[in-house]
């Protein structure tokens, strides 16, 4: 009855539900959202409550704690028929207020039409007849008023994402304003194009930690190889016959494959990207004395094809794949999702449909690892560019990964940033559409990427020789890598696409070691133990370079006797008798300090308490930023989700190679918050040009996001490479 306008219509609808429910004789489960609107003094009619009191109906429902207290608990004649189950903490008025603030920060904000669609409307010369594919995040996809607008404007429904309220439609531009003003949608944006963004054991630090001895609460030794953990790879498909995935047997560790690309059915990797990505995380190639083994060579791979033979796809296909994961993750024990792809980050993370979908996976205990993008420089002038993090890497809940260049050596002493790796801050935004501030853009300005990992000229498994990448770039392989038979060949690729699965594989090892860890806790471990690169700022490297040795050394001291998600705020994470390890590692002959900090939107947090205590900010369906509150002037502070021992810091730093916070200030405190504008909305003082808004060249495609993708994948930085 959501379309009802008067109480009599509501009563009529409720009566019909009551009659049908009673007639079903117990075959219907009646759930009433916001129960307090339909019982007690506020009910449009009493028939429902009468049926409850007479025992004809038993129902369940939801409401806020305050509404339940006021409308049910305070009225004994009604309360007698209900048993309240409290599912949120009421530990005081302050906590309740802060919780409300957090929820408001994740709601849709500003104009409900994406800025690139607004620009298309402004530039339209067809009188609104031009049609385009659009994703509508509706308030209620079944709403008859919405369906009526669609019918009257010849809006074609192409797809509905599962049972969600997300619709994929084809519409004429003239219908956009009517939909926007209807009050029936949360947000709409173009069905944008998505694109791929392209000796691992030694350089990552896993080689010295692969074999774990008994101790640390375990009675026997074991091998860290990802056994039992599932990683969903959303990419161009996987060449399942590759020996990197069958461990020398006839059985492939690609346990499930599904295609989501409209118009094709094959799940094979006809582009050549997904196979390479999957083998970095999970390859078990034994050729050349296992020189090309992946990070977690025993994990199970879930192959979800979302890119076509030229490495592109549609946002709607990606959303459908993410929805499939939310339904099927338990069947395949999916703990990590790898997305070595992305699209232009235009919409604020609170509005972006991809961000909303990846955030949903956090509540299921899944860590989503996303490529930052390959737009860190102007490919004509070579000038450093900021503000080009791709979606959904602009979302606070995901772990966004940039790329470093190992210069082809195991030693970490010569590692540098890859010149093409995309830099923060995120420049997705929402537009104020009300009051005196109408038209004002508010940029997210989140410090990203979260961390970096080797991504330049990485050797890993090759798809078939007929794949597009090899056909167009035969020099990606050579006589050393290309031996008899497609199913055992290797190839080079470069990009944040390659660094992302290194981090995904590392996360899988941590989940194998302790399946009870939450995704946000795993994200903390990887950031806290990362290696800060000297002379590199946070907008380039985040917390620093992946250090699996350190993450495992710390994680093995953690309790695994009970569900970590249920720990009390401030409880120790350490096993009885364990002490906190020294915060440094030696990898590839180089000894370095851990970052000992994490990034939280516009600030960074430090303190050993981050890694020695459990904080409520690590719960499933939470992320670091939930523990940050901002007052009316934009000043941040820690809220109740962080226990004692955590320090909030605001400056964006250029590292001196020591723990996070060491070095010099790159951007002063407060620049990233407030009205969201960085020094005149375009120029980043002292270190290059910030290009955030992009130049529209078509239906949702921004210059720079795809133009040089093949250049990076095939060439990378022209320096020494692995052999």
XYZ file of C-alpha atoms in Angstrom:
723
model
C 0.000 0.000 0.000
C 2.986 2.339 -0.483
C 0.984 4.337 -3.033
C -1.960 4.918 -0.673
C -2.687 8.534 0.164
C -5.520 8.277 2.755
C -6.065 6.120 5.836
C -9.086 4.360 4.350
C -6.981 3.037 1.462
C -4.344 1.823 3.898
C -7.014 0.086 5.997
C -8.469 -1.628 2.932
C -5.036 -2.924 1.910
C -4.244 -4.129 5.426
C -7.595 -5.912 5.695
C -6.911 -7.775 2.461
C -3.536 -8.939 3.787
C -5.101 -10.040 7.079
C -7.857 -12.011 5.338
C -5.419 -13.790 3.020
C -3.045 -14.590 5.871
C -5.779 -16.070 8.051
C -7.111 -18.100 5.120
C -3.688 -19.626 4.505
C -3.958 -21.499 7.827
C -0.345 -21.056 8.800
C 1.189 -21.288 5.328
C 2.191 -17.623 5.197
C 4.879 -15.955 7.271
C 3.833 -12.355 7.816
C 6.692 -9.908 8.308
C 5.827 -6.245 8.826
C 8.543 -3.676 8.333
C 8.053 -0.796 10.799
C 5.586 -2.799 12.834
C 4.578 0.146 15.004
C 2.749 1.812 12.109
C 0.157 -0.977 12.021
C -0.637 -1.708 15.682
C -1.741 0.506 18.526
C -2.979 4.064 18.367
C -1.275 4.797 15.033
C -2.909 1.934 13.134
C -5.252 2.846 10.289
C -7.581 0.049 11.410
C -7.561 -2.533 14.208
C -8.308 -5.687 12.242
C -4.672 -6.811 12.181
C -4.164 -6.499 15.921
C -7.536 -8.122 16.566
C -6.407 -11.151 14.557
C -3.193 -11.287 16.595
C -5.031 -11.054 19.918
C -7.417 -13.829 18.856
C -4.517 -16.099 17.920
C -5.421 -16.198 14.231
C -2.101 -14.652 13.186
C 1.389 -14.769 14.620
C 3.638 -12.144 13.091
C 7.127 -10.729 13.297
C 8.210 -7.220 12.503
C 10.841 -4.556 12.825
C 10.987 -1.069 14.225
C 13.377 1.383 15.777
C 14.013 0.901 19.488
C 12.465 4.289 20.251
C 9.255 3.554 18.323
C 8.928 0.148 19.984
C 9.278 1.700 23.445
C 6.761 4.445 22.704
C 4.063 2.585 20.797
C 4.258 -0.999 22.082
C 6.303 -1.392 25.263
C 4.565 1.564 26.938
C 1.092 0.094 26.295
C 0.650 -3.101 28.367
C -2.484 -4.169 26.484
C -0.410 -4.289 23.285
C 2.984 -5.238 24.707
C 1.543 -8.477 26.119
C 1.318 -9.888 22.607
C 4.905 -9.125 21.575
C 8.374 -10.230 22.610
C 10.986 -7.635 21.788
C 14.396 -8.737 20.517
C 17.019 -5.984 20.709
C 19.451 -6.253 17.786
C 21.387 -3.004 18.242
C 23.325 -1.676 21.188
C 21.643 0.963 23.354
C 24.684 1.861 25.448
C 23.698 5.498 25.881
C 22.427 8.536 24.084
C 25.874 9.386 22.696
C 26.244 5.992 21.036
C 22.749 6.233 19.580
C 23.486 9.660 18.126
C 26.780 8.502 16.651
C 25.133 5.450 15.094
C 22.612 7.703 13.425
C 25.426 9.866 12.089
C 27.155 6.824 10.613
C 23.979 5.681 8.890
C 23.412 9.136 7.467
C 26.931 9.127 6.022
C 26.154 6.012 3.970
C 22.850 7.274 2.600
C 22.422 8.650 -0.908
C 23.452 12.295 -1.048
C 22.732 15.288 -3.249
C 21.360 15.210 -6.772
C 19.855 11.826 -7.654
C 21.123 12.061 -11.250
C 24.811 11.423 -11.894
C 26.850 14.437 -13.075
C 27.754 12.899 -16.427
C 24.064 12.304 -17.151
C 23.368 15.940 -16.274
C 26.066 16.958 -18.734
C 24.524 14.769 -21.419
C 21.175 16.474 -20.814
C 22.761 19.914 -21.088
C 24.516 19.000 -24.335
C 21.631 17.090 -25.910
C 20.649 18.292 -29.378
C 18.010 15.624 -30.061
C 15.201 17.134 -28.022
C 15.458 14.332 -25.510
C 14.943 11.513 -28.016
C 18.466 10.132 -27.615
C 18.356 6.808 -25.771
C 20.919 5.353 -23.375
C 21.380 2.444 -21.004
C 20.967 3.537 -17.395
C 21.125 1.920 -13.945
C 18.327 3.040 -11.623
C 18.680 2.430 -7.890
C 14.983 2.631 -7.061
C 13.399 3.026 -3.655
C 10.958 0.259 -4.562
C 11.344 -1.510 -7.896
C 7.759 -2.815 -7.681
C 6.220 0.611 -7.144
C 3.331 1.019 -9.571
C 3.862 4.764 -9.926
C 7.444 4.105 -11.032
C 6.324 1.433 -13.470
C 3.704 3.859 -14.820
C 6.379 6.514 -15.509
C 8.447 3.865 -17.286
C 5.511 2.826 -19.439
C 4.467 6.383 -20.321
C 8.022 7.323 -21.352
C 8.803 4.125 -23.265
C 11.511 3.183 -20.767
C 12.513 -0.391 -21.514
C 13.415 -2.662 -18.619
C 16.506 -4.621 -19.652
C 17.172 -6.353 -16.363
C 16.530 -6.357 -12.645
C 19.572 -7.246 -10.532
C 18.401 -10.301 -8.588
C 15.574 -9.378 -6.226
C 17.094 -5.991 -5.442
C 15.664 -2.579 -6.283
C 18.362 -1.989 -8.908
C 17.010 -1.790 -12.457
C 18.889 -1.684 -15.759
C 16.856 0.242 -18.306
C 17.093 1.871 -21.706
C 15.497 5.295 -21.659
C 15.142 8.499 -23.687
C 16.915 11.489 -22.135
C 13.631 13.388 -21.906
C 12.483 11.020 -19.128
C 15.415 11.721 -16.805
C 13.972 14.819 -15.140
C 10.586 13.210 -14.524
C 12.231 10.237 -12.850
C 14.461 12.544 -10.834
C 11.520 14.578 -9.538
C 9.221 11.622 -8.888
C 10.554 10.863 -5.417
C 10.689 7.187 -6.418
C 14.409 6.723 -7.066
C 17.562 6.978 -4.986
C 20.008 7.466 -7.853
C 20.505 6.873 -11.568
C 23.671 6.747 -13.614
C 24.824 5.495 -17.036
C 25.549 1.798 -17.458
C 29.211 2.707 -17.845
C 31.935 0.719 -19.521
C 34.269 -1.219 -17.237
C 37.836 -2.103 -18.240
C 40.740 -4.193 -16.985
C 43.414 -2.140 -15.316
C 47.255 -5.409 -15.909
C 59.653 -13.942 -8.637
C 56.194 -13.315 -6.661
C 56.956 -15.550 -3.646
C 60.281 -13.948 -2.838
C 59.425 -10.310 -3.389
C 56.142 -10.570 -1.451
C 57.724 -12.198 1.598
C 55.654 -15.396 1.501
C 58.592 -17.675 0.629
C 59.943 -17.537 4.191
C 56.480 -17.967 5.741
C 55.000 -20.717 3.559
C 55.847 -23.491 6.046
C 54.387 -22.751 9.474
C 55.684 -24.694 12.480
C 53.592 -26.033 15.325
C 52.936 -23.580 18.126
C 50.951 -20.368 18.274
C 48.046 -22.436 19.537
C 48.473 -25.236 16.975
C 49.620 -28.763 17.724
C 51.176 -29.510 14.341
C 52.947 -27.785 11.466
C 51.024 -26.728 8.368
C 51.487 -25.062 4.979
C 50.110 -21.631 4.134
C 48.825 -22.059 0.590
C 45.178 -20.977 0.733
C 43.707 -24.480 1.067
C 39.925 -24.386 1.441
C 39.548 -20.652 0.731
C 37.597 -19.394 -2.280
C 38.506 -16.314 -4.326
C 36.020 -14.944 -6.834
C 37.861 -13.455 -9.817
C 35.712 -10.951 -11.724
C 37.544 -10.534 -15.010
C 37.690 -11.700 -18.637
C 37.385 -15.398 -17.753
C 39.953 -18.077 -16.896
C 41.645 -20.604 -19.183
C 40.801 -23.576 -16.970
C 43.080 -26.024 -18.806
C 46.155 -24.021 -17.745
C 48.437 -26.214 -15.638
C 48.741 -23.378 -13.162
C 45.244 -24.320 -12.012
C 45.264 -28.121 -12.086
C 48.360 -28.913 -9.976
C 49.514 -31.481 -12.515
C 46.273 -33.478 -12.285
C 43.103 -33.591 -14.359
C 41.190 -31.720 -11.666
C 41.088 -27.935 -11.933
C 40.945 -25.620 -8.928
C 38.553 -23.465 -10.940
C 35.574 -24.910 -9.090
C 32.876 -22.815 -10.743
C 32.570 -20.670 -13.867
C 29.782 -18.339 -14.960
C 29.481 -15.749 -17.702
C 27.771 -12.402 -17.074
C 28.656 -10.645 -20.345
C 25.553 -9.980 -22.381
C 25.581 -11.627 -25.785
C 28.058 -14.462 -25.161
C 27.968 -17.755 -23.287
C 31.590 -18.901 -23.017
C 33.456 -18.507 -19.711
C 36.849 -18.909 -21.399
C 39.416 -16.111 -21.306
C 39.384 -14.873 -24.889
C 40.985 -11.559 -23.867
C 43.927 -13.045 -21.925
C 43.699 -10.896 -18.797
C 41.745 -12.973 -16.267
C 43.981 -16.040 -16.564
C 47.085 -13.991 -15.785
C 45.354 -12.254 -12.845
C 44.058 -15.513 -11.367
C 47.462 -17.196 -11.532
C 49.165 -14.352 -9.643
C 46.822 -15.036 -6.744
C 46.479 -18.785 -7.132
C 48.865 -20.231 -9.752
C 50.645 -23.476 -8.883
C 52.886 -23.783 -11.951
C 55.660 -26.299 -11.233
C 57.710 -25.588 -14.365
C 61.127 -23.962 -13.940
C 61.345 -25.131 -10.306
C 58.072 -23.350 -9.422
C 59.526 -19.956 -10.376
C 56.055 -18.715 -11.360
C 54.037 -19.995 -8.422
C 51.300 -17.651 -7.184
C 50.750 -16.297 -3.694
C 48.166 -18.875 -2.550
C 48.565 -21.873 -4.915
C 45.881 -24.087 -3.343
C 42.922 -21.730 -3.189
C 39.720 -22.481 -5.085
C 38.908 -20.106 -7.936
C 35.416 -18.935 -8.800
C 35.570 -17.665 -12.382
C 33.022 -14.903 -12.999
C 33.401 -13.491 -16.494
C 32.420 -9.802 -16.747
C 34.773 -8.570 -19.524
C 34.580 -9.439 -23.214
C 37.260 -10.329 -25.776
C 38.602 -6.762 -25.888
C 38.675 -6.344 -22.112
C 35.577 -4.199 -21.644
C 32.215 -4.761 -20.027
C 29.177 -3.012 -18.594
C 28.530 -1.845 -15.062
C 25.225 -3.726 -15.021
C 26.974 -7.045 -15.747
C 29.409 -6.374 -12.925
C 26.555 -5.541 -10.540
C 24.828 -8.800 -11.479
C 28.010 -10.769 -10.735
C 28.405 -9.097 -7.336
C 24.783 -9.914 -6.544
C 25.445 -13.549 -7.471
C 28.328 -13.633 -4.977
C 26.070 -12.339 -2.194
C 23.740 -15.286 -2.852
C 26.324 -18.044 -3.387
C 29.379 -17.130 -1.278
C 28.737 -19.815 1.354
C 28.610 -22.630 -1.232
C 32.177 -21.926 -2.368
C 33.541 -20.383 0.862
C 34.256 -17.128 -0.963
C 36.310 -14.991 1.422
C 37.966 -12.686 -1.127
C 36.735 -10.978 -4.307
C 39.386 -9.805 -6.780
C 38.436 -6.963 -9.126
C 41.357 -6.088 -11.412
C 39.089 -3.723 -13.299
C 37.121 -0.555 -12.804
C 35.232 2.310 -14.329
C 35.367 6.072 -13.999
C 34.687 7.095 -10.375
C 32.169 9.879 -10.950
C 29.408 9.275 -8.416
C 30.125 9.701 -4.700
C 30.706 6.355 -2.992
C 27.377 6.738 -1.204
C 25.565 6.907 -4.566
C 27.720 4.709 -6.818
C 25.917 1.445 -7.609
C 29.191 -0.542 -7.688
C 30.260 0.857 -4.321
C 26.904 -0.039 -2.807
C 27.194 -3.612 -4.081
C 30.785 -4.225 -2.917
C 29.955 -2.740 0.485
C 27.143 -5.276 0.838
C 29.675 -8.124 0.624
C 31.482 -6.958 3.764
C 28.549 -8.094 5.929
C 29.055 -11.647 4.632
C 32.689 -11.725 5.770
C 34.108 -11.066 2.287
C 37.051 -8.749 1.623
C 36.830 -7.024 -1.762
C 40.232 -6.147 -3.266
C 40.142 -3.630 -6.132
C 42.663 -2.178 -8.587
C 43.337 1.547 -8.185
C 43.621 2.115 -11.953
C 46.422 2.979 -14.374
C 45.988 6.730 -14.745
C 48.758 8.029 -12.517
C 50.402 10.096 -15.228
C 49.734 12.041 -18.376
C 50.889 9.585 -21.059
C 51.830 12.399 -23.428
C 53.829 14.682 -21.117
C 54.732 12.135 -18.438
C 53.457 14.543 -15.763
C 52.147 13.010 -12.526
C 48.343 13.110 -12.220
C 46.286 12.881 -9.037
C 42.646 12.033 -8.394
C 42.150 9.122 -10.807
C 41.185 6.243 -8.524
C 38.618 4.071 -10.310
C 35.257 2.823 -9.060
C 34.681 0.771 -6.941
C 38.170 1.493 -5.584
C 36.782 4.800 -4.287
C 34.680 2.958 -1.697
C 35.941 3.084 1.919
C 35.156 -0.569 2.655
C 37.295 -2.129 -0.089
C 41.052 -2.589 -0.129
C 42.284 -0.505 -3.080
C 45.671 -1.491 -4.522
C 48.222 0.524 -6.496
C 51.338 -0.789 -8.266
C 55.052 -0.694 -7.516
C 58.005 -1.552 -9.748
C 60.480 -4.071 -8.285
C 63.001 -3.294 -11.054
C 63.107 -7.039 -11.705
C 64.919 -7.856 -8.445
C 64.002 -9.676 -5.231
C 65.532 -6.927 -3.136
C 63.193 -4.296 -1.765
C 65.902 -1.660 -1.592
C 65.346 -0.569 -5.219
C 61.529 -0.737 -5.297
C 59.754 2.380 -6.612
C 56.217 3.369 -7.505
C 55.054 2.426 -11.011
C 54.608 5.721 -12.840
C 51.156 4.784 -14.177
C 49.603 3.669 -10.858
C 46.562 5.837 -10.098
C 46.809 8.264 -7.197
C 44.264 9.652 -4.768
C 42.447 11.410 -3.424
C 39.191 10.061 -4.815
C 37.391 12.697 -6.858
C 33.962 11.129 -7.028
C 31.350 13.616 -5.862
C 27.731 14.483 -5.339
C 25.991 17.706 -6.363
C 23.868 19.711 -3.957
C 20.403 20.148 -5.439
C 18.711 22.119 -2.681
C 18.737 25.586 -1.166
C 21.398 28.233 -1.600
C 24.081 25.604 -2.195
C 22.362 24.143 -5.247
C 24.880 23.148 -7.910
C 27.804 22.935 -5.499
C 30.004 19.852 -5.949
C 31.145 17.973 -2.854
C 34.115 15.713 -3.530
C 34.762 12.575 -1.470
C 38.529 13.265 -1.311
C 39.310 9.931 0.372
C 42.972 9.012 0.784
C 43.497 6.120 -1.616
C 44.958 3.683 -2.596
C 45.035 1.750 0.677
C 48.325 0.055 -0.202
C 50.525 -0.985 -3.124
C 52.130 -4.204 -4.397
C 54.446 -5.239 -7.269
C 52.696 -4.815 -10.611
C 55.268 -4.017 -13.295
C 56.199 -6.681 -15.875
C 54.847 -9.556 -13.799
C 55.306 -13.069 -15.188
C 52.284 -15.350 -14.733
C 50.094 -17.794 -16.658
C 49.148 -17.112 -20.272
C 45.751 -17.821 -21.767
C 45.493 -19.409 -25.193
C 47.683 -17.971 -27.937
C 44.505 -16.901 -29.730
C 43.578 -14.515 -26.915
C 43.391 -10.841 -27.889
C 46.307 -9.626 -25.772
C 48.738 -12.151 -27.230
C 47.439 -11.710 -30.769
C 47.943 -7.952 -30.640
C 51.125 -8.044 -28.526
C 53.114 -11.234 -29.283
C 56.144 -9.799 -27.429
C 54.296 -10.301 -24.123
C 55.772 -13.791 -24.197
C 59.108 -15.099 -25.503
C 61.001 -18.316 -26.178
C 61.815 -18.715 -22.485
C 58.232 -18.296 -21.292
C 56.494 -19.828 -24.308
C 57.185 -23.574 -24.318
C 55.384 -26.394 -26.095
C 51.652 -26.249 -25.449
C 49.381 -23.365 -24.555
C 48.505 -24.957 -21.229
C 51.909 -24.325 -19.636
C 52.979 -20.976 -21.095
C 53.719 -17.752 -19.241
C 53.514 -14.086 -20.241
C 54.268 -10.565 -18.994
C 51.623 -8.031 -18.041
C 51.822 -4.761 -16.112
C 49.403 -2.627 -14.150
C 47.458 -2.354 -10.926
C 45.574 -5.360 -12.330
C 48.655 -7.409 -11.476
C 49.287 -5.926 -8.010
C 45.680 -6.512 -6.936
C 45.722 -10.355 -7.010
C 48.964 -10.332 -5.002
C 47.038 -8.685 -2.183
C 44.017 -10.960 -2.766
C 46.263 -13.999 -2.418
C 47.752 -12.587 0.790
C 44.252 -12.040 2.203
C 43.364 -15.660 1.363
C 46.371 -16.885 3.373
C 45.226 -14.868 6.385
C 41.709 -16.299 6.107
C 43.195 -19.803 5.877
C 45.229 -19.145 9.020
C 42.224 -17.780 10.900
C 38.823 -18.197 9.186
C 37.150 -16.293 12.028
C 38.736 -12.970 11.126
C 36.537 -10.253 9.653
C 37.349 -8.605 6.302
C 38.064 -5.257 7.968
C 40.455 -6.919 10.414
C 42.319 -8.541 7.498
C 42.485 -5.145 5.791
C 43.977 -3.690 8.973
C 46.629 -6.436 9.156
C 47.752 -5.836 5.578
C 47.955 -2.051 6.012
C 49.540 -2.154 9.486
C 52.392 -4.406 8.339
C 52.981 -2.709 4.957
C 56.372 -1.232 4.050
C 56.348 2.588 3.709
C 58.405 3.564 0.650
C 60.814 6.417 1.266
C 59.967 9.645 -0.560
C 56.480 8.490 -1.592
C 53.317 10.179 -0.305
C 50.108 8.623 1.014
C 48.109 9.577 -2.074
C 50.494 7.400 -4.107
C 51.253 4.433 -1.819
C 48.581 4.482 0.883
C 49.986 2.662 3.907
C 52.859 1.196 1.880
C 53.939 -1.924 -0.012
C 52.530 -5.400 0.654
C 54.494 -7.341 3.272
C 53.087 -10.848 3.652
C 55.879 -11.883 6.009
C 54.823 -9.239 8.510
C 51.079 -9.846 8.148
C 51.480 -13.572 8.840
C 53.934 -13.012 11.683
C 51.366 -10.803 13.392
C 48.222 -12.764 12.496
C 49.513 -16.089 13.849
C 49.595 -14.576 17.350
C 45.836 -13.912 17.216
C 43.181 -15.976 18.957
C 41.204 -18.372 16.805
C 39.283 -20.152 19.560
C 36.082 -18.144 19.037
C 34.351 -15.809 16.614
C 36.428 -12.621 16.527
C 33.391 -10.700 15.305
C 31.841 -11.237 18.762
C 34.819 -9.911 20.761
C 34.168 -7.025 23.123
C 35.458 -3.601 22.164
C 39.027 -3.354 23.497
C 39.481 -7.113 24.049
C 42.952 -8.466 23.364
C 43.467 -10.156 20.010
C 46.539 -12.045 21.215
C 46.561 -15.649 22.362
C 47.396 -16.290 25.988
C 51.184 -16.272 26.379
C 51.833 -14.477 23.086
C 53.566 -11.107 22.901
C 53.276 -8.521 20.176
C 56.006 -9.157 17.551
C 58.685 -6.660 16.613
C 57.185 -4.272 14.065
C 59.729 -4.872 11.288
C 60.459 -7.430 8.579
C 63.342 -8.572 6.393
C 62.293 -9.413 2.843
C 64.644 -9.906 -0.106
C 67.599 -8.960 2.081
C 66.070 -5.592 3.047
C 65.001 -4.837 6.620
C 62.265 -2.236 7.050
C 59.765 -0.954 9.605
C 56.048 -1.662 9.311
C 53.716 1.250 8.672
C 52.004 0.637 12.032
C 49.005 2.606 10.868
C 45.889 2.524 8.709
C 44.019 4.988 6.491
C 40.507 6.125 7.400
C 38.984 8.356 4.692
C 40.540 11.791 5.334
C 42.789 10.833 8.250
C 45.222 8.141 9.304
C 45.273 6.215 12.581
C 48.315 4.963 14.487
C 49.051 3.065 17.681
C 49.878 -0.549 18.578
C 46.339 -0.830 19.934
C 45.130 -0.992 16.313
C 46.684 -4.440 15.965
C 46.746 -5.728 19.557
C 43.095 -5.013 20.492
C 39.764 -5.749 18.899
C 37.824 -2.630 17.962
C 34.133 -2.529 17.071
C 35.147 -0.801 13.829
C 36.414 -4.244 12.703
C 32.981 -5.873 12.871
C 31.403 -7.284 9.722
C 29.510 -4.596 7.826
C 31.799 -1.963 9.382
C 34.968 -0.312 8.108
C 37.526 2.037 9.619
C 35.615 5.204 8.698
C 32.598 4.200 10.795
C 34.732 5.071 13.805
C 35.343 8.671 12.666
C 32.945 11.493 13.549
C 33.000 14.983 12.022
C 31.564 18.082 13.652
C 29.796 20.877 11.765
C 33.098 22.492 10.794
C 34.542 19.228 9.475
C 36.920 18.511 12.364
C 37.340 14.732 12.786
C 37.467 12.767 16.039
C 37.341 9.125 17.131
C 33.989 7.789 18.282
C 32.970 4.835 20.455
C 33.881 2.199 17.812
C 37.562 2.643 18.651
C 38.881 1.449 22.011
C 41.755 3.176 23.799
C 45.273 3.507 22.394
C 44.403 4.778 18.898
C 45.687 8.176 17.721
C 44.000 10.183 14.947
C 46.269 12.143 12.577
C 45.143 14.504 9.810
C 48.066 15.469 7.579
C 48.841 13.715 4.304
C 52.488 12.722 4.657
C 55.398 12.035 2.338
C 57.129 9.074 3.990
C 60.743 8.908 5.129
C 60.581 5.102 5.059
C 59.837 4.839 8.791
C 56.492 4.141 10.482
C 53.397 5.967 9.245
C 53.592 9.636 10.178
C 57.336 9.894 9.685
C 58.500 12.290 6.983
C 57.196 15.631 5.772
C 53.724 17.104 5.370
C 52.462 17.010 1.785
C 48.984 18.398 2.459
C 48.075 20.278 5.613
C 45.427 19.162 8.064
C 41.856 19.650 6.939
C 42.435 20.104 3.198
C 40.585 16.890 2.356
C 37.487 17.711 4.422
C 35.116 20.651 4.584
C 33.586 21.640 1.269
C 35.555 19.005 -0.594
C 37.447 21.433 -2.805
C 41.220 21.075 -3.147
C 42.911 24.410 -3.752
C 40.637 25.906 -6.357
C 39.180 22.613 -7.560
C 41.935 21.401 -9.798
C 45.485 22.184 -8.764
C 47.269 20.205 -6.066
C 49.955 22.413 -4.547
C 53.552 21.273 -4.922
C 53.244 17.958 -6.683
C 51.597 17.879 -10.081
C 48.126 18.582 -11.366
C 44.958 17.107 -9.944
C 42.630 16.031 -12.741
C 39.438 14.898 -11.113
C 36.391 15.843 -13.132
C 37.439 14.507 -16.519
C 36.299 15.456 -20.004
C 33.124 13.833 -21.221
C 33.530 12.192 -24.614
C 30.539 9.905 -24.837
C 28.025 8.017 -22.776
C 29.783 7.923 -19.443
C 33.357 7.407 -20.644
C 36.046 9.791 -19.420
C 39.236 10.634 -21.301
C 42.192 8.778 -19.889
C 40.348 5.942 -18.242
C 40.573 3.565 -21.173
C 42.731 5.223 -23.818
C 46.061 3.952 -22.493
C 44.925 0.674 -20.909
C 46.647 -1.481 -23.539
C 49.793 0.659 -23.331
C 50.170 -0.099 -19.629
C 49.230 -3.794 -19.819
C 51.608 -4.509 -22.674
C 54.456 -2.165 -21.800
C 54.359 -0.992 -18.199
C 57.379 1.010 -17.115
C 60.273 0.166 -19.426
C 62.682 -1.064 -16.778
C 64.282 -4.378 -15.868
C 61.803 -7.202 -15.380
C 61.552 -10.670 -13.892
C 62.897 -13.521 -15.991
